[in-house]
XYZ file of C-alpha atoms in Angstrom:
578
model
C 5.422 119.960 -18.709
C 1.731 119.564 -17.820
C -0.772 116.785 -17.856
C -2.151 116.183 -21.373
C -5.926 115.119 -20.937
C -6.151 111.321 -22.510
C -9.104 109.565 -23.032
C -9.935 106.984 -20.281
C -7.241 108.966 -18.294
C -7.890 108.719 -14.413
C -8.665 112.184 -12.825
C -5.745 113.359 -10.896
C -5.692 113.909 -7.261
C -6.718 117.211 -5.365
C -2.960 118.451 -4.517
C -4.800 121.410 -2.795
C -5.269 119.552 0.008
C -1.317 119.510 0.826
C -1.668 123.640 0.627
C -3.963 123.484 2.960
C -1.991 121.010 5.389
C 0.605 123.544 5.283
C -0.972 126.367 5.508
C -2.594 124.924 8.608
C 0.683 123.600 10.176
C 1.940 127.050 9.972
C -0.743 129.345 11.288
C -0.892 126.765 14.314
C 2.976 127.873 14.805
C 2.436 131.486 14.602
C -0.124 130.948 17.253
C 2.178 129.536 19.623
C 3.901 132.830 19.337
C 0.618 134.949 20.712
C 0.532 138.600 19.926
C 1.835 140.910 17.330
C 5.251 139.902 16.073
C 7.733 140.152 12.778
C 8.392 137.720 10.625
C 11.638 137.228 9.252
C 11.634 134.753 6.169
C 14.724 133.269 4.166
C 14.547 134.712 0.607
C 14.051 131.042 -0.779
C 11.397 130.586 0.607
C 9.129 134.434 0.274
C 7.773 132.724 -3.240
C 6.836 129.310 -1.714
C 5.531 130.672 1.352
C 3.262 133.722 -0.962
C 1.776 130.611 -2.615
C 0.622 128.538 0.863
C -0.202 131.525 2.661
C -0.076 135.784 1.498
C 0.385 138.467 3.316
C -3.294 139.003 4.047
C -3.219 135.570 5.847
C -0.522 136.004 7.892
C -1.593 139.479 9.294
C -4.697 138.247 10.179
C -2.227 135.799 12.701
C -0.941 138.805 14.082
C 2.557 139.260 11.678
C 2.935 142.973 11.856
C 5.810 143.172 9.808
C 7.567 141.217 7.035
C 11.555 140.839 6.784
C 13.500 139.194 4.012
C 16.395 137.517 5.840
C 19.480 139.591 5.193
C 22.120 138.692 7.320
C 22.868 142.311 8.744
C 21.397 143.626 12.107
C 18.096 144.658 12.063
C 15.830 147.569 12.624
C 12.443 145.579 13.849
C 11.123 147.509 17.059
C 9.066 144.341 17.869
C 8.867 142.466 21.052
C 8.407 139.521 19.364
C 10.721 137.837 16.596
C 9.956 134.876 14.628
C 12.063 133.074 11.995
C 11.004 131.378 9.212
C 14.637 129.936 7.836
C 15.884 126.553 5.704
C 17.941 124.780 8.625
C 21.885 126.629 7.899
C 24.152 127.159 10.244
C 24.965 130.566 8.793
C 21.365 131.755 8.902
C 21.736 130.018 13.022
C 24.260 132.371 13.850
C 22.967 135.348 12.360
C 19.906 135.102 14.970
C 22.223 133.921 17.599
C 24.331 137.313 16.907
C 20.837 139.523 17.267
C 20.022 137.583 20.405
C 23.005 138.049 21.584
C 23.333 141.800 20.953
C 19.597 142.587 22.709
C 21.196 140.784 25.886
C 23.824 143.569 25.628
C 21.383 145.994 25.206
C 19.605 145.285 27.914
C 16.452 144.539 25.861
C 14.169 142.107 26.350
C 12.253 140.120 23.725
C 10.668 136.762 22.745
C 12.310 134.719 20.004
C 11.168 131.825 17.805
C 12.588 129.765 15.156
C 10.487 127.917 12.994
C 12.824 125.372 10.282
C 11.437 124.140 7.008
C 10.742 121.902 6.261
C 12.906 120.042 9.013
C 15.264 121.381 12.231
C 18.862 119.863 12.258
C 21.127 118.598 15.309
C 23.753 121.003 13.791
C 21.304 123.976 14.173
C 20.344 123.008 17.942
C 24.363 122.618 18.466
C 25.207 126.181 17.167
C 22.242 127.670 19.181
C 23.862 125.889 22.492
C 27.247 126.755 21.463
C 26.752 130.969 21.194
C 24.863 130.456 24.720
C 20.884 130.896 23.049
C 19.661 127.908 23.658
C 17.458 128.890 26.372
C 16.461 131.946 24.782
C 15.071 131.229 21.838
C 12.029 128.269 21.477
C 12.312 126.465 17.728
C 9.787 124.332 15.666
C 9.659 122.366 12.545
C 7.384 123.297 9.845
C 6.777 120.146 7.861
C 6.131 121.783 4.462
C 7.636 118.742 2.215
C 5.761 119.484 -0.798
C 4.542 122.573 -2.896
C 1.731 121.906 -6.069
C 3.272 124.035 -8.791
C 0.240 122.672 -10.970
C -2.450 120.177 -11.148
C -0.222 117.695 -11.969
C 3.336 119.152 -10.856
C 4.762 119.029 -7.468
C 8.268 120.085 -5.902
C 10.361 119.803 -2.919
C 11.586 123.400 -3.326
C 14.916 122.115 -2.490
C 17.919 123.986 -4.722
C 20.473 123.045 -2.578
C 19.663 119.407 -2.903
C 21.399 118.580 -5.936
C 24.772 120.293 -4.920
C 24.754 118.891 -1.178
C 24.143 115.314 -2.197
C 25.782 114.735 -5.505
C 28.929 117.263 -5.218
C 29.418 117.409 -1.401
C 28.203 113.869 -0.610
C 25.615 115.736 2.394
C 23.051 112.987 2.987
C 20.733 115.335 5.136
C 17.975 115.777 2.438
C 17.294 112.273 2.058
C 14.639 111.667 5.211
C 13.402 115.027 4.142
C 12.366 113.754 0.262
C 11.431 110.237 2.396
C 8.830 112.439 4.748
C 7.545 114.136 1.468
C 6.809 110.119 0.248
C 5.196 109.119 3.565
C 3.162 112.642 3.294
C 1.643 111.584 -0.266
C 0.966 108.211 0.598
C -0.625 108.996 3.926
C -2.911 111.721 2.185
C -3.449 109.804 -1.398
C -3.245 106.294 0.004
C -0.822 103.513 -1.061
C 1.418 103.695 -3.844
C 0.897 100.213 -5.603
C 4.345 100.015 -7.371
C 7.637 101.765 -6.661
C 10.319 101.433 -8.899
C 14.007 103.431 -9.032
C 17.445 103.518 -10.102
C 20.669 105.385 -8.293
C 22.021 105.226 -4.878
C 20.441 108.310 -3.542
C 17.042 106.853 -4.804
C 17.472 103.624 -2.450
C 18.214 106.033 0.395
C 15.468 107.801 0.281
C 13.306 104.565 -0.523
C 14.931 103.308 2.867
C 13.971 106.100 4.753
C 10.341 106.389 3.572
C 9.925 102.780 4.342
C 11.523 103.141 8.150
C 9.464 106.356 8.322
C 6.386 104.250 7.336
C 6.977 101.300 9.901
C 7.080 103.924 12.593
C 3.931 105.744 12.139
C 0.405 105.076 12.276
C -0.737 102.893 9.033
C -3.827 103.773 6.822
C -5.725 101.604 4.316
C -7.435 103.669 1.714
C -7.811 103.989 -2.010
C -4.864 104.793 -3.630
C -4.533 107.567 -5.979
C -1.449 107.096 -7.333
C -0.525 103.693 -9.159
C 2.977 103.946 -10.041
C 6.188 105.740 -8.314
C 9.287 106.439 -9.945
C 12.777 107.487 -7.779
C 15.592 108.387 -10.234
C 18.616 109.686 -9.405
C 19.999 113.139 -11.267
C 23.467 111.744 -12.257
C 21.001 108.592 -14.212
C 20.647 111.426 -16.887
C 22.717 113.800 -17.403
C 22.484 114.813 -20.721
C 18.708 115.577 -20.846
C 19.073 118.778 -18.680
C 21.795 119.952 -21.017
C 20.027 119.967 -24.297
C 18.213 123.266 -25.745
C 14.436 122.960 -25.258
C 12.753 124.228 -28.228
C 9.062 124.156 -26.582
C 7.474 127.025 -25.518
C 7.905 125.994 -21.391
C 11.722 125.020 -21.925
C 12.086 128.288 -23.807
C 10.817 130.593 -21.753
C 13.097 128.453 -18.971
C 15.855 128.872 -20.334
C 15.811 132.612 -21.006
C 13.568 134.155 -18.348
C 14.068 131.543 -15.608
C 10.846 129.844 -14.190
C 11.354 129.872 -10.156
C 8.432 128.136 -7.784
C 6.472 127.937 -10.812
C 6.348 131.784 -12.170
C 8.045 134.029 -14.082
C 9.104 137.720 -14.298
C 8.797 139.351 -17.679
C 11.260 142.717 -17.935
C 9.982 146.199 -19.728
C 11.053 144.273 -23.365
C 8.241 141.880 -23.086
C 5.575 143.878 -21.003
C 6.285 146.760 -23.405
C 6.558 149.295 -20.217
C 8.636 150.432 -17.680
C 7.700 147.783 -15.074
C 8.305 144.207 -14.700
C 5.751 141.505 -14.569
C 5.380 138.717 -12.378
C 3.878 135.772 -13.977
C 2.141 132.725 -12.521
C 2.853 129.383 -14.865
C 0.251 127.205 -15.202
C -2.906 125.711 -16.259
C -5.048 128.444 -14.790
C -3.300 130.717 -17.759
C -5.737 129.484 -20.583
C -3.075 130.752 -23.086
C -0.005 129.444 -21.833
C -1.831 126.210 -21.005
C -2.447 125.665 -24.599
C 1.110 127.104 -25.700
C 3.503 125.203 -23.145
C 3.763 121.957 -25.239
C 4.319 123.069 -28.200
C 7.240 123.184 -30.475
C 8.036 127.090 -31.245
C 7.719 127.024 -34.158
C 4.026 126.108 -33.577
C 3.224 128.837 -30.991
C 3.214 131.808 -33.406
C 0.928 130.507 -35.313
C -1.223 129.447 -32.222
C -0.648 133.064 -30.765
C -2.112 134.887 -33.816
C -4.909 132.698 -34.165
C -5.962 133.471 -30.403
C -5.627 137.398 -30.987
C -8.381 136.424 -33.780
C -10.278 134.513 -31.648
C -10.717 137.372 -29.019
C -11.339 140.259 -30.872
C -14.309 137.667 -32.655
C -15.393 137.483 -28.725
C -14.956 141.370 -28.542
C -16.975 141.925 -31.775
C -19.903 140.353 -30.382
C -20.982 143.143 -28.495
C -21.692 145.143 -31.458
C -25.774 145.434 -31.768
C -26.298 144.085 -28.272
C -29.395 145.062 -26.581
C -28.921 146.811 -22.654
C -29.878 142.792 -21.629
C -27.321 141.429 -23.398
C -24.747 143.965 -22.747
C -25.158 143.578 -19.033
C -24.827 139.574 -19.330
C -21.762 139.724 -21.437
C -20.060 142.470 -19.112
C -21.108 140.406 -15.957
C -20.115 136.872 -17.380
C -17.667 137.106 -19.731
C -15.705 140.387 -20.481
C -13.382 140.041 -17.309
C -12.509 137.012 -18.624
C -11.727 138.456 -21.917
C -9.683 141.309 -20.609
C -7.886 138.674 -18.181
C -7.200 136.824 -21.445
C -6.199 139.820 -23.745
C -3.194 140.506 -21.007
C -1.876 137.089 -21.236
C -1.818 137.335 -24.359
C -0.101 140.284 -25.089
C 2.737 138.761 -22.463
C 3.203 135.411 -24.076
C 3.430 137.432 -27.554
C 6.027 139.890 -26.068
C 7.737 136.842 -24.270
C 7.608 135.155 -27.937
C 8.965 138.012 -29.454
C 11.866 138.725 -27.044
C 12.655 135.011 -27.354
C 13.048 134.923 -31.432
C 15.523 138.421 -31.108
C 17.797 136.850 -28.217
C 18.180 133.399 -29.934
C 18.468 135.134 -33.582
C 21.182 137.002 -31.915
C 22.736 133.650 -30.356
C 23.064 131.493 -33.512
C 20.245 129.690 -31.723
C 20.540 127.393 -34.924
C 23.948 126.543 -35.049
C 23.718 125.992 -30.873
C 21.321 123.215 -31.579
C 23.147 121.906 -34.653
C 25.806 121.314 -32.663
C 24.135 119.970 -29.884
C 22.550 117.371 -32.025
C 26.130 116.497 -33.840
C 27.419 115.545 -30.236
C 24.306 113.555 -29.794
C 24.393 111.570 -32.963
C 28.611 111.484 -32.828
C 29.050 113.268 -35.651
C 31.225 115.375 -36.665
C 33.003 116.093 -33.093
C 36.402 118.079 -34.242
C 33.759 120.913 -36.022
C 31.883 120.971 -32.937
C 35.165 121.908 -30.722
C 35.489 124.249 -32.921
C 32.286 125.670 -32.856
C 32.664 125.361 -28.614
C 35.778 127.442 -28.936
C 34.520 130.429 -31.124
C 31.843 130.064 -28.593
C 33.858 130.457 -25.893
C 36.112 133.126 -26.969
C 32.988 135.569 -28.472
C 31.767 134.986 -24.713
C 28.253 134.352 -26.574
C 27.000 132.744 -22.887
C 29.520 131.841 -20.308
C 26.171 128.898 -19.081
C 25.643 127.743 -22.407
C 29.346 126.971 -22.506
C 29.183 124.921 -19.761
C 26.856 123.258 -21.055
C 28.438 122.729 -25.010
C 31.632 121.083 -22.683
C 29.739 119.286 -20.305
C 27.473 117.431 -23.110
C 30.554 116.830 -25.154
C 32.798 115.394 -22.252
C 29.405 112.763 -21.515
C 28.992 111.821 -25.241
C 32.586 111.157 -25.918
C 32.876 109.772 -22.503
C 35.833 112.544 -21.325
C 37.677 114.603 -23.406
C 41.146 114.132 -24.635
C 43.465 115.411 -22.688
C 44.840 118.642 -25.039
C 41.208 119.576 -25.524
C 40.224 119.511 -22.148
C 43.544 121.859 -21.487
C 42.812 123.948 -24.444
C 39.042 124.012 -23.630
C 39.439 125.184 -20.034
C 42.109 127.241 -20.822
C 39.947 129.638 -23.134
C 37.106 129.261 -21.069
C 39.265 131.113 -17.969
C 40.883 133.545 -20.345
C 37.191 134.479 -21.330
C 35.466 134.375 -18.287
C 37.816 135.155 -15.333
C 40.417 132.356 -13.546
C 37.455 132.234 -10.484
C 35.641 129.533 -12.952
C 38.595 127.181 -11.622
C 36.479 125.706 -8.747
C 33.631 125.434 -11.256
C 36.052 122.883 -13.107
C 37.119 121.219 -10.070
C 32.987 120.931 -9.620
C 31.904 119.431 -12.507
C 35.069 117.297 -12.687
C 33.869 115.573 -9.638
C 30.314 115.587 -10.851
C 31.317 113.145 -13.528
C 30.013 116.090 -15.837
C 33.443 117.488 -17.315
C 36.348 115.176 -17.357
C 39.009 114.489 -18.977
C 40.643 110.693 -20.528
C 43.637 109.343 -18.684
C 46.801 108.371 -19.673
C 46.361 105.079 -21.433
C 42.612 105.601 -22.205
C 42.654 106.415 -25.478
C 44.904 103.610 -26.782
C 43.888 101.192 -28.481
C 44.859 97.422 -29.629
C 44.897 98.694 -33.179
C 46.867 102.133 -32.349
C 49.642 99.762 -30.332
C 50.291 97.288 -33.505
C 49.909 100.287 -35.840
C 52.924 102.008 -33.594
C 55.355 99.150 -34.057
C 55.481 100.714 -37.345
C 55.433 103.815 -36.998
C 57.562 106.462 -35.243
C 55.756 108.479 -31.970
C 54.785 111.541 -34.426
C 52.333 109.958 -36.554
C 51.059 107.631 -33.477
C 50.348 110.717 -32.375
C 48.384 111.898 -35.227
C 46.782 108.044 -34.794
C 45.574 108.853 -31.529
C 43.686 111.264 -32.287
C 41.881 109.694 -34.857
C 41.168 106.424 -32.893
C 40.244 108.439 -29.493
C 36.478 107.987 -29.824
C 36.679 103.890 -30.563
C 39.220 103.914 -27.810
C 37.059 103.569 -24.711
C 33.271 103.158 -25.325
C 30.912 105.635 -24.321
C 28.239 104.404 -21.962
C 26.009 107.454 -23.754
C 26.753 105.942 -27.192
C 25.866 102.226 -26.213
C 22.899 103.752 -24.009
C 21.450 105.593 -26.926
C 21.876 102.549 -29.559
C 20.366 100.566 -27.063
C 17.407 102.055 -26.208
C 17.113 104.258 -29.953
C 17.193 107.605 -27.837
C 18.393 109.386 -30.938
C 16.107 108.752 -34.330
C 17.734 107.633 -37.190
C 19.128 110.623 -39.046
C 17.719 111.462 -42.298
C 14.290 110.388 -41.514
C 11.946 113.366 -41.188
C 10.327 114.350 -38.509
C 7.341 116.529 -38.274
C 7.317 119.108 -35.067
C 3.284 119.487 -35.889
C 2.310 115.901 -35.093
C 5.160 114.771 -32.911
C 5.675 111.327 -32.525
C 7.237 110.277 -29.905
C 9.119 112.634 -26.600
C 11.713 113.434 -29.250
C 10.119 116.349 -30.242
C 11.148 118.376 -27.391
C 14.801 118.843 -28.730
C 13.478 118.806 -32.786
C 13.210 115.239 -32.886
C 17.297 114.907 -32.052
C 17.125 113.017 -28.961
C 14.428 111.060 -26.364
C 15.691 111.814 -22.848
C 16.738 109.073 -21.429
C 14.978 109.145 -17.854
C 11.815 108.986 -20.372
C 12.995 106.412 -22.270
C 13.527 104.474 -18.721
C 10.472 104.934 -16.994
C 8.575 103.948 -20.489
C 10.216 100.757 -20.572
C 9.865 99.762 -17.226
C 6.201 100.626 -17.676
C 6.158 98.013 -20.660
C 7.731 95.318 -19.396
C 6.482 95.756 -15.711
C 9.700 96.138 -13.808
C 13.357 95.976 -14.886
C 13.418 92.999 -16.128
C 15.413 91.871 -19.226
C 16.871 95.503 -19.136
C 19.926 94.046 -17.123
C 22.620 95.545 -19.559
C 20.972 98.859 -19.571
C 21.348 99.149 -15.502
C 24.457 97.657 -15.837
C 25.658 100.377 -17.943
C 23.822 102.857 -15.322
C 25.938 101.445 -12.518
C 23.354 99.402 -11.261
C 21.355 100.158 -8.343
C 17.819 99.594 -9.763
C 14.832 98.225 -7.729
C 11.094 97.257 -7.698
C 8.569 96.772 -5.574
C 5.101 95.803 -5.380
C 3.530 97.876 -2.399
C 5.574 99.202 0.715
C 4.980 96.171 3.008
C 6.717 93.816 0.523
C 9.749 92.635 -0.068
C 12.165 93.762 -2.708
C 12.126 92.431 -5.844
C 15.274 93.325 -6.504
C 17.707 94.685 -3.933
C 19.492 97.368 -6.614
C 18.440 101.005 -6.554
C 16.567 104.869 -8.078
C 16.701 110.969 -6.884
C 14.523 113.375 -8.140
C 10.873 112.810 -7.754
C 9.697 112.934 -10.802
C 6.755 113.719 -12.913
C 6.800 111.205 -16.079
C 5.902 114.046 -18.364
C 7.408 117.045 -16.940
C 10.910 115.887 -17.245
C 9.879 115.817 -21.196
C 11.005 119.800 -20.850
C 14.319 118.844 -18.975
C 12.774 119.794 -15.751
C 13.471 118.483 -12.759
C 11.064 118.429 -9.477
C 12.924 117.768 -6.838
């Protein structure tokens, strides 16, 4: 979500300038490569890379020819080859194999590797090991960093959340500490840091050991606070239904590197549209906040609005007609077309969630969050499930009702899974075994669920009804860290007080005043009281790790610890930069 102008705000910084650092690093390692060449990019990175520098950039640097990485041999008559790849052994010994097969062939050529936004031992290792080494010359390019806004930025790392939390692969960490060090070294000193989570005091570590090596500038800082929170810290935000505009449009059309691609049902044509996302659209700039049942509303006052604009042209002299064509009717075209997207995009969305039971998804959603109700909304999971209504949004329903009830009884996580493989093919059992691991789907032990109540009340009783008792008691049995988190901090309003989605409150509008993320809720109270203190049961309940400090020369306030670099109000929409 994007920067809300506030009175007395600060201005925020120029993020250009890290395009342009990038953009710079780059064309100085094309250079190195003189002459015409090919470029062969990972597909991860074509939208990233069209944003730092196009097409018309790079030929001017003498690329002749664009490749998207495909792992298959390749039909480039070039002398030259250069590779711009993420650092993966796979993508290693697919140029090690075309290297390889041009020695066979007898053909010369020169070959380059350029890694973003860092090179790996294991890369250098595979290169010696298929005998390439000495053939090929490889780079780092240190592009940490991508502005997605004026007030958004991202790593552009998806494979950081599954290498560090699922497969416990530590190698991102210096990379998110270099993208620290490369703020701070461009936008001066950050004058507070504060985080929570293990991977968070990693990557704290290695921006402060990255720090102490290099050269050390003194210069007005632009940014005041820092916040490092780890992913597994909130769970449960990510798996809610956004019902703003932004989250929307998310969760249906998929925003990647900060655009989107409407299909022929939204553009009303045969083609699809790519979209840029951000506060250069004037229309989705004023749309992206709001609730949606707002933006309609919004939409239809803005198609007024223009053809007001358009009407003015009526009675014009030749003067005035040739001002308003020079200064403002490509604007009002420009306009017009965004328009008609976000209405089509608007339109599209209201069908496919009509079509969903988007209502009953989010009644449902909010009945796990409050703890009400729970044995209606299995039910409601399972006739989910079995009309295969979304095999994701499944996922989800399970994975936000194993972290409310804090794991799921053991013949409803059997049952559960069971249907779920029936529906959606036995493959999904590694996606189990995932999110079991994750902490995100589990299910109680033996033992769990019992408790000192249910064990007098089965001296009495014989093993049927204790049975029957069990279930009952299972969500007093073992308390929920979401459940004491959420009365502790009020992350879900009080139900049956009303809440208007026109004048919102407080962040709990984002999921129809049902829940405040938590990672909000954090970061707000830290920002009241200054630091973590007197929130000591709260981290305790987080598993600890929390720290503070007051600039990156000091000493910790508090050796405890905080990953996802985060913007305070984009994580409103569930969004994670990282």
């Amino acid at each position: 979500m994007a920067h809300t102008e506030w009175k007395d705000a600060p201005g925020l910084p120029d993020f250009s300038l890290l395009k342009r650092l990038a953009r710079d690093q780059l064309i100085f390692l094309l250079e190195q490569l003189p002459g015409k060449k090919d470029l062969f990019i990972d597909a991860d990175l074509m939208s990233p890379l069209d944003r730092i520098a196009n097409v018309t950039i790079l030929k001017q640097h003498e690329v002749d020819k664009l490749y998207k990485v495909e792992l298959k041999p390749i039909v480039s008559s070039s002398d030259q080859l250069c590779f711009l790849i993420r650092p993966r052994i796979q993508t290693v010994k697919w140029i090690s194999d075309l290297v390889n097969a041009d020695k066979v062939a007898g053909r010369f050529r020169r070959y380059k590797i350029i890694f973003t936004p860092q090179k790996f031992y294991a890369c250098e290792t595979v290169l010696e090991e298929q005998g390439v080494y000495g053939d090929v010359t490889t780079d780092e390019w240190n592009f940490y960093i991508l502005p997605l806004d004026d007030d958004i930025l991202s790593l552009e790392l998806p494979e950081f959340f599954r290498d560090n939390f699922l497969e416990g692969d530590q190698r991102w960490v210096t990379t998110a500490g270099s993208a620290l060090r490369l703020l701070q070294s461009v936008y001066g000193s950050f004058s507070k840091v504060y985080g929570i989570g293990r991977c968070a005091k990693m990557v704290y570590e290695s921006w402060r050991e990255l720090m102490e090596d290099g050269e050390q500038r003194t210069r007005q800082p632009e940014f005041a606070k820092v916040f490092l929170v780890d992913r597994d810290v909130d769970f449960v935000t990510p798996l809610c239904s956004q019902v703003v505009y932004e989250g929307l449009v998310d969760d249906l059309f998929r925003i990647k590197c900060g655009s989107v691609e409407f299909g022929p049902d939204v553009t009303s044509s045969d083609k699809s549209i790519k979209v840029m996302l951000n506060s250069q659209d004037k229309v989705f700039s004023e749309i992206r906040n709001e609730h949606f049942s707002n933006v309609f509303g919004f939409l239809s006052q803005k198609a007024k609005n223009l053809q007001t604009a358009y009407d003015k042209r009526r009675g014009m002299d030749i003067q005035q007609m040739k001002a308003f064509v020079a200064d403002e009717l490509k604007g009002l075209k420009q306009e017009h077309r965004l328009l008609s997207l976000h209405i089509g995009a608007s339109e599209s969305m209201m069908k496919k969630k009509t079509k969903q039971d988007f209502q009953e998804l989010l009644k449902t959603e909010h009945s796990l969050l409050e703890g009400f109700e729970i044995r209606e909304c299995i039910t409601y999971i399972e006739e989910h499930i079995n009309r295969q209504v979304s095999m994701i949004d499944s996922l989800r329903l399970l994975c936000l009702l194993s972290i409310t009830e804090n794991g799921l009884l053991s013949k409803d996580y059997r049952s559960l899974k069971a249907q779920y493989l029936q529906s959606y093919g036995i493959e999904h059992l590694l996606t189990f075994a995932n999110l079991r691991q994750l902490g995100l789907l589990e299910e109680q032990q033996a033992g769990e669920t019992l408790t000192v109540m249910e064990s007098k009340v089965g001296k009495l009783v014989n093993d049927k009804t204790v049975g029957k008792l069990t279930d009952a008691f299972s969500s007093l049995a073992k308390k929920s860290n979401f459940r004491a988190l959420s009365k502790r901090l009020a992350l879900v309003p009080k139900s049956g007080e009303e809440y208007d989605l026109r004048v919102p409150r407080d962040m709990a509008y984002v999921f129809s005043g049902a829940y405040i993320p938590l990672s909000c809720k954090l970061i707000e109270q830290v920002l009241e009281r200054d630091g973590w203190t007197g929130m000591e049961e709260v981290t305790r309940m987080l598993n600890g790790q929390e720290f503070a400090v007051t600039g990156l020369d000091k000493e910790f306030v508090c050796i405890k610890l905080y990953i996802m670099f985060v913007s305070y109000v984009k994580l409103l929409n569930g969004g994670v930069v990282v």
